[in-house]
GROMACS .gro file of C-alpha atoms in nm:
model
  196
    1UNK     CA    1   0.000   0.000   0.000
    2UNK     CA    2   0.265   0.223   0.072
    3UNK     CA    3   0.452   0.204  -0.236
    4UNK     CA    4   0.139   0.229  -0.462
    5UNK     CA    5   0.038   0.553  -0.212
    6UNK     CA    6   0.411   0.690  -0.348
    7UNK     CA    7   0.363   0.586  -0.681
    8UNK     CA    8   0.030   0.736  -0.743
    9UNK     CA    9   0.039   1.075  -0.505
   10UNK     CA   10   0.453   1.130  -0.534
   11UNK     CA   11   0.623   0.996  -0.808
   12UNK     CA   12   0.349   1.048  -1.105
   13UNK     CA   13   0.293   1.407  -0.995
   14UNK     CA   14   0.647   1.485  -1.032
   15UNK     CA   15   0.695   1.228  -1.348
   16UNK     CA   16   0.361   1.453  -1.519
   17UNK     CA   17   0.541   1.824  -1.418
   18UNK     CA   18   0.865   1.694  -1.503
   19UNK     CA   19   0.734   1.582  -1.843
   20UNK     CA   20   0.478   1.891  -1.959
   21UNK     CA   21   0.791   2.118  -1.866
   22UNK     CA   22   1.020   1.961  -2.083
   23UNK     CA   23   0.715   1.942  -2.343
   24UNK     CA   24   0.665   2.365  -2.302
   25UNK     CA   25   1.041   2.438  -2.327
   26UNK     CA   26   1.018   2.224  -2.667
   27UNK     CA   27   0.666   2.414  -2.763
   28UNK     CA   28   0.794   2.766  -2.676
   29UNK     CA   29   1.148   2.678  -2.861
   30UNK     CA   30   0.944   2.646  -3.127
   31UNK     CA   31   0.705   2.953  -3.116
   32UNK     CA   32   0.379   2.712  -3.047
   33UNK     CA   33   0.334   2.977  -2.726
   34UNK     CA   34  -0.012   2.826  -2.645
   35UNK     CA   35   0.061   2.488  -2.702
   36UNK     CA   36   0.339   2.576  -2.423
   37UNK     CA   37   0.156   2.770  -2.194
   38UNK     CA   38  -0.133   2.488  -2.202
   39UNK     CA   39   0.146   2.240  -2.084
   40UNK     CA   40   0.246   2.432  -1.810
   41UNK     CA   41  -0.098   2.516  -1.689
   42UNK     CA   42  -0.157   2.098  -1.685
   43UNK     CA   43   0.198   2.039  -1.484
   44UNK     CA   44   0.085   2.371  -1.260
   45UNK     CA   45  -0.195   2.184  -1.153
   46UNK     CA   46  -0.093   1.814  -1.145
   47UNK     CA   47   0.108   1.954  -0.870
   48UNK     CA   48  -0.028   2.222  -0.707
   49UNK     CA   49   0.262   2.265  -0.473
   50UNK     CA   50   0.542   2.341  -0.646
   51UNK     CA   51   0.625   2.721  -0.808
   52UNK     CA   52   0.812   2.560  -1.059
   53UNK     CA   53   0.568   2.557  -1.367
   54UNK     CA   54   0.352   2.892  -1.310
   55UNK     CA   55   0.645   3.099  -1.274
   56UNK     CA   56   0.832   2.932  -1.621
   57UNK     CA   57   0.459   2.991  -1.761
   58UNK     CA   58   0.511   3.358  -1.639
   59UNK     CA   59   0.826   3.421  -1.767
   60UNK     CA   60   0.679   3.279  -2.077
   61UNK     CA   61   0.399   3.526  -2.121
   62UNK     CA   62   0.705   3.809  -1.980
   63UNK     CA   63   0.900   3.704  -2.293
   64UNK     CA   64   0.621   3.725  -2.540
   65UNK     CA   65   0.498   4.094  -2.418
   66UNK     CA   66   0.861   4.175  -2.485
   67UNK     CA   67   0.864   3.983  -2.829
   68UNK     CA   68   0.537   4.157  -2.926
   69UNK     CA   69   0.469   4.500  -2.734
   70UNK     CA   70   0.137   4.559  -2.969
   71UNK     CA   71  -0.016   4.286  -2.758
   72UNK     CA   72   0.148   4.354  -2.439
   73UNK     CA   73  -0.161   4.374  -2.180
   74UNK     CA   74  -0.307   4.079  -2.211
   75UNK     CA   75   0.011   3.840  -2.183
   76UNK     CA   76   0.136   4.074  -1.857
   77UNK     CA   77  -0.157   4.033  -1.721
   78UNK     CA   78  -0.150   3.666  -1.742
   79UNK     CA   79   0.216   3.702  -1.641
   80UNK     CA   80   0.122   3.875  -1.315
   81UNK     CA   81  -0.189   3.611  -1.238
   82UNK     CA   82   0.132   3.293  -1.308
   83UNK     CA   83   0.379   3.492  -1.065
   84UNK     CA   84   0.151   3.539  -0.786
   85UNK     CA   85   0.078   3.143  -0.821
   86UNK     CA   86   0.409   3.060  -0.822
   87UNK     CA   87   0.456   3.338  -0.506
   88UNK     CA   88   0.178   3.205  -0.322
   89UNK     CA   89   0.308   2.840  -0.381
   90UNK     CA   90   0.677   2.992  -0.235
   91UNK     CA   91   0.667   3.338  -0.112
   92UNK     CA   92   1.036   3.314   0.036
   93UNK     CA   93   1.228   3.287  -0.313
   94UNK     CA   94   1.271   3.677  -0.484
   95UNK     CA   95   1.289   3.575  -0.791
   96UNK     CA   96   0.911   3.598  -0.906
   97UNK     CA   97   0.837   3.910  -0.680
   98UNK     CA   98   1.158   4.054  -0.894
   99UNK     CA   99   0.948   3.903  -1.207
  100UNK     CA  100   0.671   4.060  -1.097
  101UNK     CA  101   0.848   4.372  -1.114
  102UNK     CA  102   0.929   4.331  -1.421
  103UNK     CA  103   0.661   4.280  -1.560
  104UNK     CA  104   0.509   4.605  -1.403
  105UNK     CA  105   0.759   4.785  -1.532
  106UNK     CA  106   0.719   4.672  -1.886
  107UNK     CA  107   0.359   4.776  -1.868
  108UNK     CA  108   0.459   5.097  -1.689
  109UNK     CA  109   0.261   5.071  -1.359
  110UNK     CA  110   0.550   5.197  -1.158
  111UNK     CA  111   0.394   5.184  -0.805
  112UNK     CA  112   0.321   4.840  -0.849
  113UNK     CA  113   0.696   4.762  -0.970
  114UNK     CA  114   0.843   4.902  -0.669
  115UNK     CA  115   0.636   4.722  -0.464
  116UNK     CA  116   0.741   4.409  -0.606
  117UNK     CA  117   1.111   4.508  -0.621
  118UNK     CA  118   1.047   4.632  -0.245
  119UNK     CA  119   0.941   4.287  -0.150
  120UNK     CA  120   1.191   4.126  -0.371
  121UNK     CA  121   1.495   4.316  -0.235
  122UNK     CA  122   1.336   4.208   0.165
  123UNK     CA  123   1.382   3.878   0.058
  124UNK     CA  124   1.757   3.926  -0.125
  125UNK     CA  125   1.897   4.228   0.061
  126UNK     CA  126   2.220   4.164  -0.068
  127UNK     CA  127   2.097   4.244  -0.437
  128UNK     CA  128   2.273   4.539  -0.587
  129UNK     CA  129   2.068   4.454  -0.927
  130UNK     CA  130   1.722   4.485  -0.700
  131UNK     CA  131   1.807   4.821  -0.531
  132UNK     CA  132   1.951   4.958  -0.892
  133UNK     CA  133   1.567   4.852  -0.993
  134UNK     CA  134   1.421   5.043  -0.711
  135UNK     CA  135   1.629   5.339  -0.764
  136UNK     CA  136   1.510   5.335  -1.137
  137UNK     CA  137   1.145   5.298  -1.065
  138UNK     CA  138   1.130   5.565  -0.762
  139UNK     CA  139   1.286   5.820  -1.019
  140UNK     CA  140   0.926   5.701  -1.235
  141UNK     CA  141   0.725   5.787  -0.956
  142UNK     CA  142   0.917   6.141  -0.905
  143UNK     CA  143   1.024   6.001  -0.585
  144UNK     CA  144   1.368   6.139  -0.594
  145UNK     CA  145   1.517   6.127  -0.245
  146UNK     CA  146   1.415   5.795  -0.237
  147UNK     CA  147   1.584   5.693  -0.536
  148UNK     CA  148   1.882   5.842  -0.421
  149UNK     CA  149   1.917   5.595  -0.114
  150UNK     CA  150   1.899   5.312  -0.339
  151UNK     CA  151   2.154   5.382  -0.590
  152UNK     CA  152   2.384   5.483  -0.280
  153UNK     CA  153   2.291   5.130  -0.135
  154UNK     CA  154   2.362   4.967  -0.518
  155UNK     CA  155   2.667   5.094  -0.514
  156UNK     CA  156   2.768   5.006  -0.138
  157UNK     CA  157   2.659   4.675  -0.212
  158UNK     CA  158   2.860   4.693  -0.535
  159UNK     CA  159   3.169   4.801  -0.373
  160UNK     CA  160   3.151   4.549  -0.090
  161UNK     CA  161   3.167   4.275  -0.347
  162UNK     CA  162   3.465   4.416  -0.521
  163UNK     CA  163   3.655   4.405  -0.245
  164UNK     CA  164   3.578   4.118  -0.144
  165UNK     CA  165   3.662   3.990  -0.527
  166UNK     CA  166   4.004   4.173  -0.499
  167UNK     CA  167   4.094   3.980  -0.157
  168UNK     CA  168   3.977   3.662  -0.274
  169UNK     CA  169   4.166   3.709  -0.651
  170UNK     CA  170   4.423   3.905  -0.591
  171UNK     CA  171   4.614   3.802  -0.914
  172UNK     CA  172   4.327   3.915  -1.160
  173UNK     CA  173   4.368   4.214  -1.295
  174UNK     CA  174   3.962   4.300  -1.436
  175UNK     CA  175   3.698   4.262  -1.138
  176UNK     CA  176   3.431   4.127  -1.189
  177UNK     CA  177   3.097   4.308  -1.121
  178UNK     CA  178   2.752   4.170  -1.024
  179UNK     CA  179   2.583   4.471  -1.137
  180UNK     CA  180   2.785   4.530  -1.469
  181UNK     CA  181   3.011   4.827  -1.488
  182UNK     CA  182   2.756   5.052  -1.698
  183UNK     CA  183   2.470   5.019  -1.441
  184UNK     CA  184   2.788   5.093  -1.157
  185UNK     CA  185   2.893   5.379  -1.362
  186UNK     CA  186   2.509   5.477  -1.414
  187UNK     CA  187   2.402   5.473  -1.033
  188UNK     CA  188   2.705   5.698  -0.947
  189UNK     CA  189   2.663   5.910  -1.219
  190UNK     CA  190   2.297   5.907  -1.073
  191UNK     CA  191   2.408   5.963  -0.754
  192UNK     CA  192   2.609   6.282  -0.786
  193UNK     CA  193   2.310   6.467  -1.020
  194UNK     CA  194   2.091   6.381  -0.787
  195UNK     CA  195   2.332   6.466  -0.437
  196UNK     CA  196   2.365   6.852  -0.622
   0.00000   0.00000   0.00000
């Protein structure tokens, strides 16, 4: 009994999700978008536990607003509706808040975004990337001083890991930077106009 109990409510959940996520990567490769995003509705709810397939099926519907801006609101909206699944399924992992984010963003509802990036950045404080995001989406919503704070704190952040880089590789000559040296150069540039 027990191993049919595993078989039936452990393994072929996970076999099913494991499958019609494989399947969607194959459909979307392809450009058969719904064919995809009905595959990862089926493997969202054969295992209604797991974040894994509404927040691919988000990023999905995040990829074709980008690939198709004409038809943006309806695919963010479904975005939004897949990343709050996969957030309610695990609210600890920043990821699909920072999706979220995104996604606001794209469609311009800026208060929105930085509430996502807010909660995103609560959950990964150590993000330079996420407090660069909030920086750039309090400047949208004229919120200046704000903004400020954050691209100091991008920067700190920033810093901290180049040092650290520099004692742990002291041989190589380029650090490497987590937020990419134009978005470094950008939030200091940032920094200064908005310090005056």
């Amino acid at each position: 009994l027990l191993a049919i109990a595993y078989l039936i409510f452990i393994w072929r959940p996970l076999y099913e999700v494991t499958t019609r996520v494989q399947q969607s990567r194959q459909a979307a490769s392809t450009g058969q978008y719904d064919r995809a995003h009905a595959l990862l509705s089926a493997a969202s709810e054969a295992d209604p536990l797991s974040p894994e397939a509404p927040g691919m099926d988000g990023r999905l519907y995040l990829q074709q607003a980008r690939e198709a801006p004409a038809a943006a609101p309806a695919p963010l909206e479904a975005a939004v509706r897949c990343f709050r699944t996969a957030i309610e399924r695990d609210p600890a992992d920043y990821k699909n808040h920072e999706r979220a984010g995104d996604v606001a963003t794209l469609a311009g509802w800026y208060s929105e975004a930085y509430e996502w990036y807010e909660k995103a950045a609560r959950r990964y404080p150590g993000s330079g990337r996420l407090q660069l995001r909030l920086a750039q989406t309090a400047e949208q919503l004229g919120r200046t001083d704000v903004a400020l704070s954050h691209y100091r704190r991008a920067v700190e952040i920033e810093d901290a890991f180049r040092r650290q880089f520099e004692e742990m590789y002291p041989e190589r000559e380029q650090v490497v930077s987590r937020l990419g040296q134009e978005n470094y150069e950008m939030a200091r540039r940032r920094i200064a106009e908005l310090s005056r």
